[in-house]
């Protein structure tokens, strides 16, 4: 019997350092001889990348519920096509964002409500939940200050929205057993904290 791969999710506001840490964690798993793959949301499949273009394009006109459902659709495709098959064959998955992002950005940030976003995502993911979830927490001024490219549709929402996002993550952390990490620490320190909490056994 093949041992199921571990499913690791890295969450946090835009600019918190998720992509940087995903890369370092990938290197760590590689050094341990663990087969892994990296996914980022929205996207990670051909269909998901098309949905990503719609979602992030500042020209798109999308209602709040349509936005929530589009993120969930991209996620459903990612779970079905990539994540679940990988875990089944023993490959680990490092996911740069998962359903927690929808609960926070759409459920709390857009006031759609936590319950409905949870329900939609339970269906979209067939209930697949991570083995470990990290929350890289960072104050809004610092995280927004780290984004030095042109802003996409979500990033253009401004400071008030992103304060709700940050608070949302902090409020959700306990319910979802997220391991909270201070995003103000150095890249190396954060990486060590992640590695310390990786279930190698
Ligand atoms: N711990 C850190 N301290 C300072 N700068 C960081 C840290 N982690 C990441 N950065 C920088 O912040 C920016 C956003 O990082 P990134 O990993 O892309 O964040 P995210 O994926 O969460 O949006 C990048 O320029 C990156 O080099
Ligand atoms: C996965 C997901 C992302 N998002 C947002 C967060 C980001 O602003 C955007 C994804 O952009 P991306 O550039 O990949 O994220 P980051 O800036 O963190 O590296 O989509 C949601 O609003 N809901 C979701 O469910």
Coordinates of N, CA and C and ligand atoms in Angstrom, one line a residue:
X1 N 0.8 -1.2 0.0 CA 0.0 0.0 0.0 C 0.9 1.3 0.0
X2 N 0.5 2.2 -0.8 CA 1.3 3.5 -0.9 C 0.8 4.4 0.3
X3 N 1.8 5.0 1.0 CA 1.5 5.9 2.0 C 1.0 7.2 1.4
X4 N -0.1 7.7 1.9 CA -0.6 9.0 1.4 C 0.4 10.1 1.6
X5 N 0.5 11.0 0.6 CA 1.4 12.2 0.8 C 0.8 13.2 1.8
X6 N 1.6 14.0 2.3 CA 1.1 15.1 3.2 C 0.7 16.3 2.5
X7 N -0.3 17.0 3.0 CA -0.9 18.1 2.3 C -0.6 19.3 3.2
X8 N 0.2 20.2 2.7 CA 0.7 21.4 3.5 C 0.2 22.7 2.8
X9 N -0.5 23.5 3.6 CA -1.0 24.8 3.0 C -0.3 25.9 3.7
X10 N 0.0 26.9 2.9 CA 0.6 28.2 3.4 C -0.4 29.3 3.1
X11 N -0.8 30.0 4.1 CA -1.8 31.0 4.0 C -1.3 32.4 4.5
X12 N -2.0 33.4 4.1 CA -1.7 34.8 4.7 C -2.0 35.8 3.7
X13 N -2.0 37.1 4.1 CA -2.4 38.2 3.2 C -1.4 38.3 2.0
X14 N -1.8 39.0 1.0 CA -0.9 39.3 -0.1 C 0.4 39.9 0.4
X15 N 1.5 39.5 -0.1 CA 2.8 40.1 0.3 C 3.4 39.5 1.6
X16 N 2.7 38.6 2.3 CA 3.1 38.1 3.6 C 4.4 37.3 3.5
X17 N 4.6 36.7 2.3 CA 5.9 35.8 2.1 C 5.5 34.4 1.8
X18 N 4.3 34.1 1.4 CA 3.9 32.7 1.1 C 4.7 32.0 0.0
X19 N 4.9 32.8 -1.1 CA 5.6 32.2 -2.3 C 7.1 32.0 -1.9
X20 N 7.7 32.9 -1.2 CA 9.1 32.8 -0.8 C 9.2 31.5 0.0
X21 N 8.3 31.3 1.0 CA 8.4 30.2 1.9 C 8.1 28.9 1.2
X22 N 7.2 28.9 0.3 CA 6.8 27.7 -0.5 C 8.1 27.2 -1.2
X23 N 8.8 28.1 -1.7 CA 10.0 27.7 -2.5 C 11.1 27.1 -1.5
X24 N 11.2 27.7 -0.4 CA 12.2 27.2 0.6 C 11.8 25.8 1.2
X25 N 10.5 25.7 1.4 CA 10.0 24.4 1.9 C 10.1 23.3 0.8
X26 N 9.9 23.7 -0.4 CA 10.1 22.8 -1.6 C 11.6 22.3 -1.5
X27 N 12.5 23.2 -1.4 CA 13.9 22.8 -1.3 C 14.2 21.8 -0.2
X28 N 13.6 22.1 1.0 CA 13.8 21.2 2.1 C 13.2 19.8 1.8
X29 N 12.0 19.7 1.3 CA 11.5 18.4 1.0 C 12.4 17.7 0.0
X30 N 12.8 18.4 -1.0 CA 13.7 17.8 -2.0 C 15.0 17.3 -1.3
X31 N 15.5 18.0 -0.4 CA 16.8 17.6 0.3 C 16.5 16.3 1.1
X32 N 15.3 16.1 1.5 CA 14.9 14.9 2.3 C 14.5 13.8 1.4
X33 N 14.6 14.0 0.1 CA 14.2 12.9 -0.9 C 12.7 12.7 -0.9
X34 N 11.9 13.7 -0.5 CA 10.5 13.5 -0.5 C 9.9 14.1 -1.9
X35 N 9.1 13.3 -2.5 CA 8.5 13.7 -3.8 C 7.4 14.7 -3.4
X36 N 7.4 15.8 -4.1 CA 6.4 16.8 -3.7 C 5.9 17.6 -5.0
X37 N 4.8 18.3 -4.9 CA 4.6 19.3 -5.9 C 4.0 20.5 -5.3
X38 N 4.1 21.7 -6.0 CA 3.7 23.0 -5.5 C 2.5 23.5 -6.3
X39 N 1.5 24.0 -5.6 CA 0.4 24.6 -6.3 C 0.2 26.0 -5.8
X40 N -0.4 26.8 -6.6 CA -0.8 28.1 -6.2 C -2.2 28.4 -6.6
X41 N -2.9 29.2 -5.9 CA -4.3 29.5 -6.2 C -4.5 31.0 -6.4
X42 N -5.5 31.4 -7.2 CA -6.2 30.5 -8.1 C -5.3 30.1 -9.3
X43 N -5.6 28.9 -9.8 CA -4.8 28.4 -10.9 C -4.3 27.0 -10.7
X44 N -3.2 26.7 -11.4 CA -2.5 25.4 -11.2 C -3.0 24.3 -12.1
X45 N -4.0 24.6 -12.9 CA -4.5 23.7 -14.0 C -4.8 24.6 -15.2
X46 N -4.9 24.0 -16.4 CA -5.2 24.9 -17.5 C -6.5 25.6 -17.3
X47 N -7.6 24.9 -16.8 CA -8.9 25.6 -16.6 C -8.7 26.6 -15.5
X48 N -8.0 26.2 -14.4 CA -7.9 27.2 -13.3 C -7.1 28.4 -13.7
X49 N -6.1 28.3 -14.6 CA -5.4 29.5 -15.0 C -6.3 30.4 -15.8
X50 N -7.2 29.9 -16.6 CA -8.2 30.7 -17.3 C -9.1 31.5 -16.3
X51 N -9.5 30.7 -15.3 CA -10.4 31.4 -14.2 C -9.5 32.4 -13.5
X52 N -8.3 32.2 -13.3 CA -7.4 33.1 -12.6 C -7.3 34.5 -13.4
X53 N -7.2 34.3 -14.7 CA -7.2 35.5 -15.6 C -8.4 36.4 -15.4
X54 N -9.6 35.7 -15.4 CA -10.9 36.4 -15.2 C -10.9 37.1 -13.9
X55 N -10.5 36.3 -12.8 CA -10.6 36.8 -11.4 C -9.7 38.0 -11.2
X56 N -8.5 38.0 -11.7 CA -7.5 39.0 -11.4 C -7.5 40.2 -12.3
X57 N -8.1 40.0 -13.5 CA -8.1 41.1 -14.5 C -9.0 42.3 -13.9
X58 N -8.3 43.5 -13.8 CA -9.1 44.7 -13.3 C -10.3 45.1 -14.1
X59 N -10.3 44.6 -15.4 CA -11.4 44.9 -16.3 C -12.7 44.1 -16.0
X60 N -12.5 42.9 -15.3 CA -13.6 42.0 -15.2 C -14.7 42.6 -14.3
X61 N -16.0 42.4 -14.7 CA -17.1 42.7 -13.8 C -17.6 41.5 -13.2
X62 N -17.5 41.3 -11.9 CA -17.9 40.0 -11.2 C -18.6 40.4 -9.9
X63 N -19.8 39.8 -9.7 CA -20.5 40.0 -8.5 C -19.7 39.2 -7.3
X64 N -20.0 39.6 -6.1 CA -19.3 38.9 -5.0 C -19.5 37.4 -5.0
X65 N -20.8 37.0 -5.2 CA -21.0 35.5 -5.2 C -20.4 34.9 -6.4
X66 N -20.4 35.5 -7.5 CA -19.7 34.9 -8.7 C -18.2 34.8 -8.4
X67 N -17.7 35.8 -7.8 CA -16.2 35.7 -7.4 C -16.0 34.5 -6.5
X68 N -16.8 34.3 -5.5 CA -16.6 33.2 -4.6 C -16.7 31.9 -5.3
X69 N -17.7 31.8 -6.2 CA -17.9 30.5 -7.0 C -16.8 30.3 -8.0
X70 N -16.2 31.3 -8.6 CA -15.1 31.2 -9.5 C -13.8 30.7 -8.8
X71 N -13.6 31.2 -7.6 CA -12.4 30.7 -6.8 C -12.7 29.2 -6.5
X72 N -13.9 28.9 -6.1 CA -14.2 27.5 -5.7 C -14.1 26.6 -6.9
X73 N -14.5 27.1 -8.1 CA -14.4 26.3 -9.3 C -12.9 26.0 -9.6
X74 N -12.1 27.0 -9.6 CA -10.7 26.8 -9.9 C -10.1 25.7 -8.9
X75 N -10.6 25.9 -7.6 CA -10.1 25.0 -6.6 C -10.6 23.5 -6.8
X76 N -11.9 23.4 -7.2 CA -12.4 22.1 -7.5 C -11.6 21.4 -8.5
X77 N -11.2 22.1 -9.6 CA -10.4 21.5 -10.7 C -9.1 21.1 -10.2
X78 N -8.5 22.0 -9.3 CA -7.1 21.7 -8.8 C -7.1 20.5 -7.9
X79 N -8.1 20.3 -7.1 CA -8.2 19.2 -6.2 C -8.4 17.9 -7.0
X80 N -9.3 18.0 -8.0 CA -9.7 16.8 -8.8 C -8.5 16.4 -9.7
X81 N -7.9 17.4 -10.3 CA -6.9 17.0 -11.4 C -5.5 16.8 -10.8
X82 N -5.1 17.6 -9.7 CA -3.7 17.6 -9.3 C -3.6 17.1 -7.8
X83 N -4.3 17.8 -6.9 CA -3.9 17.5 -5.5 C -4.3 16.1 -5.0
X84 N -5.5 15.7 -5.2 CA -6.0 14.4 -4.7 C -5.2 13.3 -5.4
X85 N -5.0 13.3 -6.7 CA -4.2 12.2 -7.3 C -2.8 12.2 -6.8
X86 N -2.2 13.3 -6.6 CA -0.8 13.4 -6.1 C -0.7 12.7 -4.7
X87 N -1.6 13.2 -3.8 CA -1.6 12.6 -2.4 C -1.8 11.1 -2.4
X88 N -2.7 10.7 -3.3 CA -3.0 9.2 -3.4 C -1.8 8.4 -3.8
X89 N -1.0 9.0 -4.6 CA 0.2 8.2 -5.1 C 1.4 8.5 -4.2
X90 N 1.2 9.2 -3.0 CA 2.3 9.4 -2.1 C 3.1 10.6 -2.2
X91 N 2.7 11.5 -3.2 CA 3.4 12.8 -3.4 C 2.9 13.8 -2.4
X92 N 3.8 14.6 -1.8 CA 3.4 15.6 -0.9 C 2.9 16.8 -1.8
X93 N 2.0 17.6 -1.2 CA 1.6 18.9 -1.9 C 1.8 20.1 -1.0
X94 N 2.5 21.1 -1.5 CA 2.7 22.4 -0.9 C 1.7 23.3 -1.6
X95 N 0.7 23.8 -0.9 CA -0.3 24.7 -1.6 C -0.1 26.1 -1.1
X96 N 0.1 27.0 -2.0 CA 0.2 28.4 -1.8 C -1.2 28.9 -1.9
X97 N -1.9 29.0 -0.7 CA -3.4 29.3 -0.6 C -4.2 28.0 -0.8
X98 N -5.3 28.0 0.0 CA -6.4 27.0 -0.2 C -7.7 27.6 0.2
X99 N -8.6 26.8 0.7 CA -10.0 27.3 0.9 C -10.1 28.4 2.0
X100 N -9.0 28.4 2.9 CA -9.0 29.5 3.9 C -9.0 30.9 3.3
X101 N -8.4 31.0 2.1 CA -8.3 32.3 1.4 C -9.7 32.7 1.1
X102 N -10.6 31.8 0.6 CA -11.9 32.2 0.2 C -12.8 32.6 1.4
X103 N -12.6 31.8 2.6 CA -13.3 32.2 3.8 C -13.0 33.6 4.2
X104 N -11.7 33.9 4.1 CA -11.3 35.2 4.6 C -11.6 36.3 3.5
X105 N -11.1 36.2 2.3 CA -11.3 37.2 1.3 C -12.7 37.4 0.8
X106 N -13.5 36.3 0.6 CA -14.8 36.5 0.2 C -15.8 36.4 1.4
X107 N -15.7 35.4 2.2 CA -16.6 35.3 3.4 C -16.6 36.5 4.3
X108 N -15.4 36.9 4.7 CA -15.2 38.0 5.6 C -15.0 39.3 4.9
X109 N -14.1 39.4 4.0 CA -13.7 40.6 3.3 C -14.9 41.2 2.5
X110 N -15.6 40.3 1.8 CA -16.8 40.8 1.0 C -18.1 40.6 1.8
X111 N -18.0 40.2 3.0 CA -19.2 40.0 3.8 C -20.2 38.9 3.3
X112 N -19.7 38.0 2.6 CA -20.6 36.9 2.1 C -21.0 36.0 3.2
X113 N -20.2 36.0 4.3 CA -20.5 35.1 5.4 C -19.7 33.8 5.4
X114 N -19.2 33.5 6.6 CA -18.3 32.3 6.7 C -19.0 31.0 6.3
X115 N -20.2 30.8 6.8 CA -20.9 29.5 6.7 C -21.1 29.2 5.2
X116 N -21.6 30.1 4.4 CA -21.9 29.8 3.0 C -20.6 29.5 2.2
X117 N -19.6 30.3 2.5 CA -18.3 30.0 1.8 C -17.7 28.7 2.3
X118 N -17.9 28.3 3.5 CA -17.4 27.0 4.0 C -18.2 25.9 3.2
X119 N -19.5 26.1 3.1 CA -20.4 25.1 2.5 C -20.0 24.9 1.0
X120 N -19.8 26.0 0.3 CA -19.5 25.9 -1.1 C -18.1 25.2 -1.3
X121 N -17.2 25.5 -0.4 CA -15.8 24.9 -0.5 C -15.7 23.5 -0.1
X122 N -16.6 23.1 0.8 CA -16.7 21.7 1.2 C -17.1 20.8 0.0
X123 N -18.0 21.4 -0.7 CA -18.5 20.7 -2.0 C -17.4 20.7 -3.0
X124 N -16.7 21.9 -3.2 CA -15.7 22.0 -4.2 C -14.5 21.1 -4.0
X125 N -14.2 20.9 -2.7 CA -12.9 20.1 -2.4 C -13.2 18.7 -2.0
X126 N -14.5 18.3 -2.1 CA -15.0 17.0 -1.6 C -14.5 16.8 -0.2
X127 N -14.4 17.9 0.6 CA -14.0 17.8 2.0 C -12.5 17.6 2.3
X128 N -11.7 17.6 1.2 CA -10.2 17.4 1.5 C -9.6 18.6 2.3
X129 N -9.0 18.2 3.4 CA -8.4 19.3 4.2 C -6.9 19.0 4.4
X130 N -6.1 20.0 4.7 CA -4.7 19.9 4.8 C -4.3 19.1 6.1
X131 N -3.1 18.6 6.1 CA -2.5 18.0 7.3 C -2.0 19.1 8.2
X132 N -1.4 20.1 7.5 CA -0.8 21.2 8.3 C -1.2 22.5 7.5
X133 N -1.6 23.6 8.3 CA -1.8 24.9 7.6 C -1.0 25.9 8.4
X134 N -0.2 26.7 7.7 CA 0.6 27.8 8.2 C -0.1 29.1 7.9
X135 N -0.2 30.0 8.9 CA -0.6 31.4 8.6 C 0.5 32.3 8.8
X136 N 1.0 32.9 7.7 CA 2.0 33.9 7.9 C 1.3 35.2 8.1
X137 N 1.4 35.7 9.3 CA 0.7 37.0 9.7 C 1.6 38.2 9.5
X138 N 1.0 39.2 8.9 CA 1.8 40.5 8.8 C 0.9 41.7 8.8
X139 N 1.3 42.8 9.4 CA 0.5 43.9 9.5 C 0.3 44.5 8.0
X140 N -0.9 45.1 7.9 CA -1.3 45.5 6.5 C -0.4 46.5 5.8
X141 N 0.1 47.4 6.5 CA 1.0 48.4 5.9 C 2.2 47.7 5.3
X142 N 2.8 46.8 6.1 CA 4.0 46.1 5.7 C 3.7 45.2 4.5
X143 N 2.6 44.5 4.6 CA 2.4 43.5 3.5 C 2.0 44.2 2.2
X144 N 1.2 45.3 2.3 CA 0.9 46.0 1.0 C 2.1 46.7 0.5
X145 N 3.0 47.2 1.4 CA 4.2 47.8 1.0 C 5.2 46.9 0.2
X146 N 5.0 45.6 0.4 CA 5.9 44.7 -0.3 C 5.5 44.4 -1.7
X147 N 4.3 44.8 -2.1 CA 3.8 44.5 -3.4 C 4.3 45.6 -4.3
X148 N 5.3 45.3 -5.2 CA 5.9 46.4 -6.0 C 5.7 46.2 -7.5
X149 N 4.6 45.5 -7.8 CA 4.2 45.4 -9.2 C 2.8 46.1 -9.4
X150 N 2.3 46.1 -10.6 CA 1.0 46.7 -10.8 C -0.1 45.9 -10.1
X151 N -1.1 46.5 -9.5 CA -2.0 45.8 -8.6 C -3.1 45.1 -9.5
X152 N -3.4 43.9 -9.1 CA -4.5 43.1 -9.8 C -5.9 43.6 -9.2
X153 N -7.0 42.9 -9.7 CA -8.3 43.3 -9.3 C -8.5 43.3 -7.8
X154 N -8.0 42.2 -7.2 CA -8.2 42.1 -5.8 C -7.3 43.1 -5.0
X155 N -6.1 43.1 -5.4 CA -5.1 44.0 -4.7 C -5.5 45.5 -4.8
X156 N -6.3 45.8 -5.8 CA -6.8 47.2 -5.9 C -7.8 47.6 -4.9
X157 N -8.3 46.7 -4.1 CA -9.4 47.0 -3.2 C -9.0 47.9 -2.0
X158 N -7.7 48.1 -1.8 CA -7.3 49.1 -0.8 C -7.2 48.6 0.6
X159 N -6.8 49.6 1.4 CA -6.3 49.2 2.8 C -7.5 48.7 3.7
X160 N -8.7 49.3 3.6 CA -9.7 48.9 4.5 C -10.0 47.4 4.3
X161 N -10.1 47.0 3.0 CA -10.4 45.6 2.7 C -9.3 44.7 3.3
X162 N -8.0 45.1 3.1 CA -6.9 44.3 3.5 C -6.8 44.2 5.0
X163 N -7.2 45.2 5.7 CA -7.3 45.2 7.2 C -8.3 44.1 7.6
X164 N -9.4 44.0 6.9 CA -10.4 43.0 7.2 C -9.8 41.6 6.9
X165 N -9.1 41.5 5.9 CA -8.4 40.2 5.5 C -7.5 39.8 6.6
X166 N -6.7 40.7 7.0 CA -5.7 40.3 8.1 C -6.4 39.9 9.4
X167 N -7.4 40.7 9.8 CA -8.2 40.4 11.0 C -8.9 39.0 10.8
X168 N -9.4 38.8 9.6 CA -10.1 37.6 9.3 C -9.3 36.4 9.5
X169 N -8.1 36.4 9.0 CA -7.1 35.3 9.2 C -6.9 35.1 10.7
X170 N -6.7 36.1 11.4 CA -6.4 36.0 12.8 C -7.6 35.3 13.6
X171 N -8.8 35.7 13.1 CA -10.0 35.2 13.8 C -10.2 33.7 13.4
X172 N -9.7 33.4 12.2 CA -10.0 32.0 11.7 C -9.0 31.0 12.2
X173 N -7.8 31.5 12.6 CA -6.7 30.6 12.9 C -6.9 29.5 13.8
X174 N -7.6 29.8 14.9 CA -7.9 28.7 15.9 C -8.8 27.6 15.4
X175 N -9.9 28.1 14.8 CA -10.9 27.1 14.3 C -10.3 26.1 13.3
X176 N -9.4 26.6 12.5 CA -8.8 25.8 11.5 C -7.4 25.2 11.9
X177 N -7.0 25.4 13.1 CA -5.8 24.9 13.6 C -4.6 25.3 12.8
X178 N -4.6 26.6 12.4 CA -3.5 27.2 11.7 C -2.3 27.5 12.6
X179 N -1.1 27.2 12.1 CA 0.1 27.5 12.9 C 0.5 28.9 12.5
X180 N 0.4 29.8 13.5 CA 0.6 31.2 13.1 C 2.1 31.6 13.2
X181 N 2.6 32.3 12.2 CA 4.0 32.6 12.2 C 4.1 34.1 11.9
X182 N 5.0 34.8 12.6 CA 5.2 36.2 12.5 C 6.0 36.6 11.2
X183 N 5.2 37.2 10.3 CA 5.8 37.5 8.9 C 6.8 38.6 8.9
X184 N 7.0 39.2 10.1 CA 8.1 40.3 10.2 C 9.4 39.7 10.4
X185 N 9.5 38.4 10.8 CA 10.8 37.7 11.0 C 11.5 37.6 9.7
X186 N 12.8 37.2 9.7 CA 13.5 37.1 8.5 C 13.1 35.9 7.7
X187 N 13.4 35.9 6.4 CA 13.0 34.8 5.6 C 13.5 33.5 6.1
X188 N 14.8 33.5 6.7 CA 15.4 32.3 7.2 C 14.7 31.8 8.5
X189 N 14.4 32.7 9.3 CA 13.7 32.4 10.6 C 12.4 31.7 10.3
X190 N 11.6 32.3 9.4 CA 10.3 31.8 9.1 C 10.4 30.4 8.5
X191 N 11.4 30.2 7.6 CA 11.6 28.9 7.0 C 11.9 27.9 8.1
X192 N 12.7 28.2 9.0 CA 13.0 27.2 10.1 C 11.8 26.9 10.9
X193 N 10.9 27.9 11.2 CA 9.7 27.6 11.9 C 8.8 26.6 11.1
X194 N 8.7 26.9 9.8 CA 7.9 26.0 9.0 C 8.4 24.5 9.1
X195 N 9.7 24.4 8.9 CA 10.3 23.1 8.8 C 10.2 22.4 10.1
X196 N 10.3 23.1 11.2 CA 10.1 22.5 12.6 C 8.7 21.8 12.7
X197 N 7.7 22.4 12.0 CA 6.4 21.9 12.1 C 5.9 20.9 11.0
X198 N 6.9 20.5 10.2 CA 6.5 19.6 9.1 C 6.4 18.2 9.7
X199 N 5.3 17.5 9.4 CA 5.2 16.1 10.0 C 5.9 15.1 9.1
X200 N 7.2 15.0 9.5 CA 8.1 14.1 8.7 C 7.8 12.6 8.9
X201 N 7.2 12.3 10.1 CA 6.9 10.9 10.4 C 5.5 10.5 10.0
Ligands
LIG1 N1 10.4 37.6 5.8 C1 10.5 38.5 4.8 N2 11.1 39.7 5.1 C2 11.2 40.7 4.2 N3 10.7 40.6 2.9 C3 10.2 39.4 2.5 C4 10.0 38.4 3.5 N4 9.4 37.3 2.8 C5 9.2 37.7 1.6 N5 9.6 39.0 1.4 C6 9.6 39.8 0.1 O1 8.2 40.3 0.1 C7 7.7 40.3 -1.2 C8 6.4 39.4 -1.3 O2 6.8 38.1 -1.0 P1 6.0 36.8 -1.5 O3 6.7 35.6 -1.1 O4 5.8 37.0 -3.0 O5 4.6 37.0 -0.8 P2 3.2 36.4 -1.1 O6 3.4 35.1 -1.9 O7 2.6 36.1 0.3 O8 2.4 37.4 -1.8 C9 8.9 39.7 -2.1 O9 9.5 40.8 -2.7 C10 9.7 39.0 -1.1 O10 11.1 39.0 -1.5
LIG2 C1 -7.3 31.5 -3.4 C2 -7.9 32.8 -3.3 C3 -7.2 34.0 -3.6 N1 -7.8 35.2 -3.4 C4 -7.0 36.4 -3.8 C5 -5.8 36.7 -3.0 C6 -4.9 37.4 -3.9 O1 -5.2 38.8 -3.8 C7 -5.3 36.9 -5.2 C8 -4.3 35.9 -5.7 O2 -3.2 36.5 -6.2 P1 -1.7 36.0 -6.0 O3 -0.9 37.1 -6.7 O4 -1.5 34.7 -6.5 O5 -1.6 36.1 -4.4 P2 -0.4 36.7 -3.6 O6 -0.5 38.2 -3.8 O7 -0.7 36.3 -2.2 O8 0.9 36.1 -4.0 O9 -6.5 36.2 -5.1 C9 -9.1 35.3 -3.0 O10 -9.6 36.5 -2.9 N2 -9.8 34.2 -2.7 C10 -9.3 33.0 -2.8 O11 -10.0 31.9 -2.5

